[in-house]
PDB file of C-alpha atoms in Angstrom:
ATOM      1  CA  UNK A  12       0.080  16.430  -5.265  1.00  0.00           C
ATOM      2  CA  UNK A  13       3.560  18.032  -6.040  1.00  0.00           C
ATOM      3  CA  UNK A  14       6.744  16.071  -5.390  1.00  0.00           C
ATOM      4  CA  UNK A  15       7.554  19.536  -2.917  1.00  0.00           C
ATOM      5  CA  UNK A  16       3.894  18.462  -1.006  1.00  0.00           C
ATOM      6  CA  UNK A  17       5.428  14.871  -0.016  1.00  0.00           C
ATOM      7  CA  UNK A  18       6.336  14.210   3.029  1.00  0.00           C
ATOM      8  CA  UNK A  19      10.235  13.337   3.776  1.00  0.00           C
ATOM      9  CA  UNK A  20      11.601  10.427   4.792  1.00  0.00           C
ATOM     10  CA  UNK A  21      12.364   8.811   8.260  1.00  0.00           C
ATOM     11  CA  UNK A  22      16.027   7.626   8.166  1.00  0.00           C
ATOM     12  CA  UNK A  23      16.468   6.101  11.320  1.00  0.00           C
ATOM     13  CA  UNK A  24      20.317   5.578  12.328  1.00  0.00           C
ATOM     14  CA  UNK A  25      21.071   2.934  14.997  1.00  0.00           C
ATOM     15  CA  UNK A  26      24.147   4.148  16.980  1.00  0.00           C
ATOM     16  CA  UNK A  27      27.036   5.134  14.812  1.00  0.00           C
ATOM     17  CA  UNK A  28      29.757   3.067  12.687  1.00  0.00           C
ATOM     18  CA  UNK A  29      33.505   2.281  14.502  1.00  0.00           C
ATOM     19  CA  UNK A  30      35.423   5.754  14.035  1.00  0.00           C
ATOM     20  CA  UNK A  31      37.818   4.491  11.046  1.00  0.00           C
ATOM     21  CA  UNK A  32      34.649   3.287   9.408  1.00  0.00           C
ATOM     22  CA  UNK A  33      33.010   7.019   9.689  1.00  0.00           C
ATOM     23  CA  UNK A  34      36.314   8.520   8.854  1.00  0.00           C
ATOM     24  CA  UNK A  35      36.470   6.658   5.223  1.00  0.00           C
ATOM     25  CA  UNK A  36      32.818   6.485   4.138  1.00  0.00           C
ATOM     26  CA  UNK A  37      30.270   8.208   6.721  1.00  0.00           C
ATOM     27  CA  UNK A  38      27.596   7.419   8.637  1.00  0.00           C
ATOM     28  CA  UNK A  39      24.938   5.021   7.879  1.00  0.00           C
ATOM     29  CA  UNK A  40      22.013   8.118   7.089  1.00  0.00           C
ATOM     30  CA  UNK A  41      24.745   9.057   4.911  1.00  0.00           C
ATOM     31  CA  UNK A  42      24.616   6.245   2.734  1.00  0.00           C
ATOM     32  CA  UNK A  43      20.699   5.949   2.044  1.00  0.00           C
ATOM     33  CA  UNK A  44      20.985   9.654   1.085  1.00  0.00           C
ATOM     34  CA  UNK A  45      23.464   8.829  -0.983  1.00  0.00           C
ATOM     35  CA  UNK A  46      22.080   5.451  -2.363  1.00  0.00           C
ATOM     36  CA  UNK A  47      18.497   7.151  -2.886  1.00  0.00           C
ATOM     37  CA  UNK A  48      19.826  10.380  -3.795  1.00  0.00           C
ATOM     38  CA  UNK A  49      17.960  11.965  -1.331  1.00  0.00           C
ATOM     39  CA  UNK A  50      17.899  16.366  -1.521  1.00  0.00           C
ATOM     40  CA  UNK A  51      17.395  18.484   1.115  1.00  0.00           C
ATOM     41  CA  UNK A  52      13.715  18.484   2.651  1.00  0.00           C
ATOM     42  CA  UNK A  53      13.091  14.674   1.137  1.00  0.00           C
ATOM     43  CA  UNK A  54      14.437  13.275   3.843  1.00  0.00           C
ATOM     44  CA  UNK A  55      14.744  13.464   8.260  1.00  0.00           C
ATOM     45  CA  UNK A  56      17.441  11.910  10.318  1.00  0.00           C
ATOM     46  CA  UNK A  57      16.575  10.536  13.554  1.00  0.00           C
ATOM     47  CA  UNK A  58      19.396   8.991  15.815  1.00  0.00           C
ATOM     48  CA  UNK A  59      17.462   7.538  19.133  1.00  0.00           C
ATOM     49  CA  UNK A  60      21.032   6.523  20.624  1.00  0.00           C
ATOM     50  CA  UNK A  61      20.940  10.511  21.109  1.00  0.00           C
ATOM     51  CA  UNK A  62      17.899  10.719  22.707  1.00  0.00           C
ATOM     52  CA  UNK A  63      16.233  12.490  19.454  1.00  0.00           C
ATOM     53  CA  UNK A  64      12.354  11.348  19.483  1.00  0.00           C
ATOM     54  CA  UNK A  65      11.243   9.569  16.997  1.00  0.00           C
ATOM     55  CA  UNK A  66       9.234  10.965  14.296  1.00  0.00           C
ATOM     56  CA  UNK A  67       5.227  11.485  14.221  1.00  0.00           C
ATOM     57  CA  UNK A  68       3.776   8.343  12.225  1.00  0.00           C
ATOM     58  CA  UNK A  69       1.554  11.392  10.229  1.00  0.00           C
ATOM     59  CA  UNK A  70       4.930  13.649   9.345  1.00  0.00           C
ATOM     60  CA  UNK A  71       6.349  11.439   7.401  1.00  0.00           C
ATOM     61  CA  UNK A  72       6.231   9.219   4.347  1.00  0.00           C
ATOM     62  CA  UNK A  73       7.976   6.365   5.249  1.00  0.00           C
ATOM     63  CA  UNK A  74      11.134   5.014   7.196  1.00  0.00           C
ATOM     64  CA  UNK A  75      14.505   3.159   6.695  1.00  0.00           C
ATOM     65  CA  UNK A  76      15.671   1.784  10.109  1.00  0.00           C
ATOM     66  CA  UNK A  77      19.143   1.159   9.421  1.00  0.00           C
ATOM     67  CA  UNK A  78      21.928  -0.918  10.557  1.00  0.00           C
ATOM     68  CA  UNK A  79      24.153  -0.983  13.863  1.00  0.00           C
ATOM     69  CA  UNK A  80      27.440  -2.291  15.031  1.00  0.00           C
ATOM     70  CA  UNK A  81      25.187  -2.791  18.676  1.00  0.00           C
ATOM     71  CA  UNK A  82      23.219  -6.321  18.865  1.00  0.00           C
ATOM     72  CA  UNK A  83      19.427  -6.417  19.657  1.00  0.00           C
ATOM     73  CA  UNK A  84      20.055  -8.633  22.217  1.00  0.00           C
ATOM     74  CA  UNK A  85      21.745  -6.242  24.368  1.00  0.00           C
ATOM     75  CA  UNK A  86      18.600  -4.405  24.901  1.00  0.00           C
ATOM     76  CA  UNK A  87      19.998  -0.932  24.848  1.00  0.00           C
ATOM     77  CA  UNK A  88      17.029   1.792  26.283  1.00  0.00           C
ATOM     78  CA  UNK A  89      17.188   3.658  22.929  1.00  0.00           C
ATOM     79  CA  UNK A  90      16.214   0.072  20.682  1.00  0.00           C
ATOM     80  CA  UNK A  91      13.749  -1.034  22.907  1.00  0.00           C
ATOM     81  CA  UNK A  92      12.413   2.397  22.700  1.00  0.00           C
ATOM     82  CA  UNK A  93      12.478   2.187  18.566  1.00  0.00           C
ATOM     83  CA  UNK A  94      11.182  -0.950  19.198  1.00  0.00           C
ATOM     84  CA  UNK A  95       7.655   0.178  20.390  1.00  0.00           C
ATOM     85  CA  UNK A  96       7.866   2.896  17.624  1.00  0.00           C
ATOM     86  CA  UNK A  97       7.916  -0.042  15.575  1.00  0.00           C
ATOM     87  CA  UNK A  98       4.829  -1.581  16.798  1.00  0.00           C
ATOM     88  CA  UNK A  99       3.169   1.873  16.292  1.00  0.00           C
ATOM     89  CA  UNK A 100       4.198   2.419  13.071  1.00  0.00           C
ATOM     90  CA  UNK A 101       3.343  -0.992  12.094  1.00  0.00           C
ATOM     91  CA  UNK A 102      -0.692   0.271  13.394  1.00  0.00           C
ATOM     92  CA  UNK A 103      -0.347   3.400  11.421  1.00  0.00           C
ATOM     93  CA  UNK A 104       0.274   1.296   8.458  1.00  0.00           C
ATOM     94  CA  UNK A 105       3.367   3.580   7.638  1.00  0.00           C
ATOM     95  CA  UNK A 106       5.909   2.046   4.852  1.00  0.00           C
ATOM     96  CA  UNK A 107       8.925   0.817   6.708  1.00  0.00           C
ATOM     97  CA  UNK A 108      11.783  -1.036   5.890  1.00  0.00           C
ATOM     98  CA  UNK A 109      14.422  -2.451   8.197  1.00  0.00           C
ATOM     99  CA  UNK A 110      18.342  -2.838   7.357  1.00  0.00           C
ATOM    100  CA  UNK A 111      20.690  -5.471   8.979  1.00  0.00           C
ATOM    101  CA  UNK A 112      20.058  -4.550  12.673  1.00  0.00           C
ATOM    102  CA  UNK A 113      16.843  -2.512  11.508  1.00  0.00           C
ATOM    103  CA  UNK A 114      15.660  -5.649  10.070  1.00  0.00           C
ATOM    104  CA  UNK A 115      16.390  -7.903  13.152  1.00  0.00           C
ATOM    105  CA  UNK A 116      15.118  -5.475  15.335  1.00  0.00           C
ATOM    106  CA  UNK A 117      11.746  -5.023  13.163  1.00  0.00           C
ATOM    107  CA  UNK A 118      11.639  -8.636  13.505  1.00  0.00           C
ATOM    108  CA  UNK A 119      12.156  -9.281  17.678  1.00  0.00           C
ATOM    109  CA  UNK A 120       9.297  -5.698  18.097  1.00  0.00           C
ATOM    110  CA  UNK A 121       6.910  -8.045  16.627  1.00  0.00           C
ATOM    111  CA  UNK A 122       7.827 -11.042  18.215  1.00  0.00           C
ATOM    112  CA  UNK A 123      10.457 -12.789  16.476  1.00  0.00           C
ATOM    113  CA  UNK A 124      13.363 -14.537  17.556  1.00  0.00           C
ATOM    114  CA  UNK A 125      17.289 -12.830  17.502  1.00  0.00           C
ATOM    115  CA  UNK A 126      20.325 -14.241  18.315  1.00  0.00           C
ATOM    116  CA  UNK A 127      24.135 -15.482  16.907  1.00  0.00           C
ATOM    117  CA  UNK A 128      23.207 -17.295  14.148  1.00  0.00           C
ATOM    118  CA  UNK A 129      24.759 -20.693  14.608  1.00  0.00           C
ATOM    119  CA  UNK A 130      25.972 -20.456  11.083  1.00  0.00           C
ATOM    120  CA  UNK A 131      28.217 -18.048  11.701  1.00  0.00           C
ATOM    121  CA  UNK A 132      29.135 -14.441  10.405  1.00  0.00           C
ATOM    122  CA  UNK A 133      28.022 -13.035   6.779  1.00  0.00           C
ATOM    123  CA  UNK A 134      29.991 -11.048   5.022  1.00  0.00           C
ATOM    124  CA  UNK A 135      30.745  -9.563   1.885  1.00  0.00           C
ATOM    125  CA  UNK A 136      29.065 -10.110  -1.562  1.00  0.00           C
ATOM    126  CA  UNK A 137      26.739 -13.299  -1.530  1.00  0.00           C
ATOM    127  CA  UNK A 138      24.073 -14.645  -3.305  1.00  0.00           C
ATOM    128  CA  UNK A 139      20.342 -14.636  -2.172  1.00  0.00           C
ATOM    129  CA  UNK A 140      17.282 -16.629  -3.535  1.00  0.00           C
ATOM    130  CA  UNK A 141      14.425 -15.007  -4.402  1.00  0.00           C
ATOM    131  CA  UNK A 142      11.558 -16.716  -2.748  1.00  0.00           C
ATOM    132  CA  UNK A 143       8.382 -14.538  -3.604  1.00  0.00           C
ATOM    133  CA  UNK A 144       7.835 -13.649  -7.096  1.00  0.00           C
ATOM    134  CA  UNK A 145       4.479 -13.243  -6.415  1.00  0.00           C
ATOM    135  CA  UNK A 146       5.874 -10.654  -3.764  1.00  0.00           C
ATOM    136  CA  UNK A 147       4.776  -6.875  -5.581  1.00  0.00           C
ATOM    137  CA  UNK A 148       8.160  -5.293  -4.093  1.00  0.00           C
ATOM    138  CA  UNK A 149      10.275  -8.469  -5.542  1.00  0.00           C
ATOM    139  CA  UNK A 150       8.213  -9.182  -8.678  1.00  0.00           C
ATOM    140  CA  UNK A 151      11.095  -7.942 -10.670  1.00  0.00           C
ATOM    141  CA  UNK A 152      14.234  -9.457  -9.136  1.00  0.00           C
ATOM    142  CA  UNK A 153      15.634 -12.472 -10.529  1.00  0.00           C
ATOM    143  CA  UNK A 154      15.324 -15.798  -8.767  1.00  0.00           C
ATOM    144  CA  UNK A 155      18.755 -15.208  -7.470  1.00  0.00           C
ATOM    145  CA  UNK A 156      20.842 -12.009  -7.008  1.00  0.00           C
ATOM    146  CA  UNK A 157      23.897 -10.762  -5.083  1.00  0.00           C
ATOM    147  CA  UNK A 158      23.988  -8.676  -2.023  1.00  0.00           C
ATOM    148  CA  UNK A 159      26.545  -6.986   0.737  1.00  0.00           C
ATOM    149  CA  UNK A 160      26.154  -8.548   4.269  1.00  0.00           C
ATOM    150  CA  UNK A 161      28.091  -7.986   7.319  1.00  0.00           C
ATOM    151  CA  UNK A 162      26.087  -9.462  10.029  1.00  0.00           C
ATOM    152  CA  UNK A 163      26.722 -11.850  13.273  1.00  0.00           C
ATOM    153  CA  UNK A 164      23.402 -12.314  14.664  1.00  0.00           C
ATOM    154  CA  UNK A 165      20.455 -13.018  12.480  1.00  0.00           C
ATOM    155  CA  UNK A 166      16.805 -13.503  12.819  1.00  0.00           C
ATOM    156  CA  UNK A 167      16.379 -17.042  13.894  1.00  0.00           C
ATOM    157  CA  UNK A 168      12.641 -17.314  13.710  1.00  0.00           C
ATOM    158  CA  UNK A 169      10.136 -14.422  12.396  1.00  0.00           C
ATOM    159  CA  UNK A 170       7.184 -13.491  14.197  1.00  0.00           C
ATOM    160  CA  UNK A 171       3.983 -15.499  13.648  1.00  0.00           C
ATOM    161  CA  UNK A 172       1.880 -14.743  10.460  1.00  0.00           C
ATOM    162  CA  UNK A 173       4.887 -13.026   9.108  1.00  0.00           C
ATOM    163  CA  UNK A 174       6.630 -14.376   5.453  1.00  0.00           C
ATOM    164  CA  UNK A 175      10.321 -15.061   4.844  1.00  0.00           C
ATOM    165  CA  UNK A 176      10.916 -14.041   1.174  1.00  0.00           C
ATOM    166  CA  UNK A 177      14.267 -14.450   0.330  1.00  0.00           C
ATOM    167  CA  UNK A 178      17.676 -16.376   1.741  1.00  0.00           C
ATOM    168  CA  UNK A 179      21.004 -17.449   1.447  1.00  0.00           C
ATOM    169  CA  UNK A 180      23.115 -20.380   2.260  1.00  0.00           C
ATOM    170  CA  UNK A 181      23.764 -18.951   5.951  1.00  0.00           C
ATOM    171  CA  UNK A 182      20.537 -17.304   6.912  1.00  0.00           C
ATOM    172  CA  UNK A 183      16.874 -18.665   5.870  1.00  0.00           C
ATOM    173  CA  UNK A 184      15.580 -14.905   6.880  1.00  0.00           C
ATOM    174  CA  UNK A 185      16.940 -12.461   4.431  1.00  0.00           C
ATOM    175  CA  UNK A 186      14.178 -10.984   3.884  1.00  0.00           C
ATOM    176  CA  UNK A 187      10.885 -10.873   5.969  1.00  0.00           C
ATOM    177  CA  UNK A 188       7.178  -9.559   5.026  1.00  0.00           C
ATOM    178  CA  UNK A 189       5.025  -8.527   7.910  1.00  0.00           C
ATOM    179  CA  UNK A 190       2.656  -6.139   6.318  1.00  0.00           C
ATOM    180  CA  UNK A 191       1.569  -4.806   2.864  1.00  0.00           C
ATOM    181  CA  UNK A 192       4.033  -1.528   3.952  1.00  0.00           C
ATOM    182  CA  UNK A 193       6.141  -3.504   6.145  1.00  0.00           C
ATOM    183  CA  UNK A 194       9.476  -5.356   5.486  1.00  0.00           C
ATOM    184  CA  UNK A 195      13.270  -5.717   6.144  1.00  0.00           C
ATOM    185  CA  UNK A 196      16.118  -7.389   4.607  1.00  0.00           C
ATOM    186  CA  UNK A 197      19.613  -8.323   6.591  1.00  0.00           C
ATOM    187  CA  UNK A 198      21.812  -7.417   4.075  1.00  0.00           C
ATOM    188  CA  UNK A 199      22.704  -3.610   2.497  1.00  0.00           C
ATOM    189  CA  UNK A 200      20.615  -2.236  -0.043  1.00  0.00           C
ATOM    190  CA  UNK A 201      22.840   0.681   0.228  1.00  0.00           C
ATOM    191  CA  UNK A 202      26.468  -0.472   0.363  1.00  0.00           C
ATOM    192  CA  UNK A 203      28.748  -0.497  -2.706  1.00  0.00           C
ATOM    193  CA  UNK A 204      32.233  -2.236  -2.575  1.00  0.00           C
ATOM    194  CA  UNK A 205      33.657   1.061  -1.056  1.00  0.00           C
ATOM    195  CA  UNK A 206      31.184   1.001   2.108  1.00  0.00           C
ATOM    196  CA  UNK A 207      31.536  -2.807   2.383  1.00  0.00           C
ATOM    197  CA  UNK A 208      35.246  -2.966   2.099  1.00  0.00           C
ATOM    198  CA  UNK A 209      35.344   0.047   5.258  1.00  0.00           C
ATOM    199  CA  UNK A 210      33.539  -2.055   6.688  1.00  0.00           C
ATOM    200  CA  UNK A 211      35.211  -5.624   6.939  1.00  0.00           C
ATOM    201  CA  UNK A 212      37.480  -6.087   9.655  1.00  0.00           C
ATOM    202  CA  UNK A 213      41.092  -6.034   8.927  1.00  0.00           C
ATOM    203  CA  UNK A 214      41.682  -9.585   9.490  1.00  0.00           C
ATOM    204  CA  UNK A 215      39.085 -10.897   6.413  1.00  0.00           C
ATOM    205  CA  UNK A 216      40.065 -10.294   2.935  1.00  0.00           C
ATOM    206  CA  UNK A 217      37.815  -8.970   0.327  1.00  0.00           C
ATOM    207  CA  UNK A 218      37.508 -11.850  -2.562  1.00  0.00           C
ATOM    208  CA  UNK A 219      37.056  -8.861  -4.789  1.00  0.00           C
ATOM    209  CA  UNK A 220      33.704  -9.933  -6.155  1.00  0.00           C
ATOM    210  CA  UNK A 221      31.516  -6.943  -7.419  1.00  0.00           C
ATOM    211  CA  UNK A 222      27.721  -6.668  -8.251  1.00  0.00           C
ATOM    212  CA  UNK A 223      27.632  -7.444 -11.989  1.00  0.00           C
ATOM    213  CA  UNK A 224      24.938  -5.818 -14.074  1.00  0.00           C
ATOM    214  CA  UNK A 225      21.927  -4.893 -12.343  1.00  0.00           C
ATOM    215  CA  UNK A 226      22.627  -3.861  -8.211  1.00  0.00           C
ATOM    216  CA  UNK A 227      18.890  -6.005  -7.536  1.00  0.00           C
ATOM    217  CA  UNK A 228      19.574  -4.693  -4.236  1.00  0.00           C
ATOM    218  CA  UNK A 229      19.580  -1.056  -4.811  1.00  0.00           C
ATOM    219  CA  UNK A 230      16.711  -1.535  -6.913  1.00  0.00           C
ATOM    220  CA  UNK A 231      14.880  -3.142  -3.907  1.00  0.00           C
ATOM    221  CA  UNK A 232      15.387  -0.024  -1.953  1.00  0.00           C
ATOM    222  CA  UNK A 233      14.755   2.264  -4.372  1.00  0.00           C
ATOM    223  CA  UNK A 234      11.373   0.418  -5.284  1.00  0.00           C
ATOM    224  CA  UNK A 235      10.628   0.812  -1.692  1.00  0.00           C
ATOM    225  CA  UNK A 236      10.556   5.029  -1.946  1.00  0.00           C
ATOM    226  CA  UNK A 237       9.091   4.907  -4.696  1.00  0.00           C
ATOM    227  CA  UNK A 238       6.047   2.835  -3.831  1.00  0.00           C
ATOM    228  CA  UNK A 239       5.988   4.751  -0.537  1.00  0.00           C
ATOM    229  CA  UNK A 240       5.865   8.787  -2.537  1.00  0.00           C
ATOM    230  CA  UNK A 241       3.250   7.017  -4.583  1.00  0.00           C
ATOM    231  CA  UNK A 242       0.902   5.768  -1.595  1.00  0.00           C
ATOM    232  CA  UNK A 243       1.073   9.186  -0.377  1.00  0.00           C
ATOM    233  CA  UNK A 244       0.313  10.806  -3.682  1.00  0.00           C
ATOM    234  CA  UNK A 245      -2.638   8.296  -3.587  1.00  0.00           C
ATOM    235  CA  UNK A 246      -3.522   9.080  -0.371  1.00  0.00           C
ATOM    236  CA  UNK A 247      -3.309  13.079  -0.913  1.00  0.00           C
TER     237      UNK A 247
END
């Protein structure tokens, strides 16, 4: 199977970043494009918070549900509605990977537990541990690595049979396992320090820390397409 034969990828965006956000870097679909370097006919947008349906589990060869500025807990139609095309997908055994409020919402469609975490907000540059080695999609990070988070609710307790495989001093749930093609991650695989700075709130001050040497992040989400295109080459 030709790389032209693969089917594109799902980018679902979750509502749309504060306007002087947009007007310096985007919007969130933006930014996976842009992180995975995504051409024309690899990829589909899908924003539910516009009423667009969400994609056919068959047409596609994975999905990125992305982050939000909304909270799960408010129970907005549109992620309750992504929601159950969660549970579906999970079924259909399609790839997906959840971002931030992807991730927590992933997380409460399978019966997990969101709210404020009583830590208190992430944000900016921090370090994760790496809990699963033995983890194929984390086999090649290093026991601890650096990622961008800007997040005020967190995933308090992951659904049953699920695995937590990575954390940071703040939140035990950075990263959650609930299938062999199923997993999310609360921080940004696809920020950089220009995205992350738009995106701290005037009041907090960037400590100017940067990702030095290898973004593990990035790699994380790239890994993820990757693996996906190659299950469907399998599969073809």
């Amino acid at each position: 199977m030709s790389s032209l034969a693969i089917a594109p990828l799902a980018i679902i965006q979750l509502e749309v970043p504060p306007a002087a956000v947009s007007q310096q870097v985007g919007e969130q679909a933006q930014w996976f494009i842009q992180a995975l370097q995504l051409q024309p006919g690899e990829y589909l947008v899908v924003r539910p918070h516009l009423g667009e349906p969400l994609p056919d589990y068959q047409q596609v060869s994975a999905a990125i549900l992305s982050g939000s500025w909304a909270m799960v807990t408010d129970h907005a139609d549109w992620s309750e509605r992504t929601a159950a095309w969660v549970r579906g997908a999970i079924d259909a055994q399609l790839p997906l990977l959840g971002v931030c409020y992807g991730h927590q919402l992933m997380s409460y469609a399978l019966g997990g537990q969101v709210a404020d975490n009583p830590r208190g907000w992430e944000r900016g540059l921090k370090a994760l541990d790496n809990l699963a080695a033995d983890d194929a999609l984390l086999a090649a990070l290093p026991a601890q690595f650096d990622a961008w988070l800007s997040h005020r609710q967190s995933v308090l307790q992951p659904p049953a049979g699920a695995r937590v495989l990575a954390r940071s001093a703040v939140d035990d749930c950075q990263i959650i396992r609930y299938t062999p093609a199923a997993l999310s991650v609360q921080f940004h695989p696809e920020f950089d320090a220009e995205i992350m700075t738009a995106c701290l709130p005037a009041e907090v001050v960037d400590d100017g820390r940067r990702v030095q040497g290898t973004d593990w992040a990035r790699t994380l989400l790239e890994r993820f397409w990757y693996d996906a295109r190659q299950q469907q080459v399998k599969a073809g």
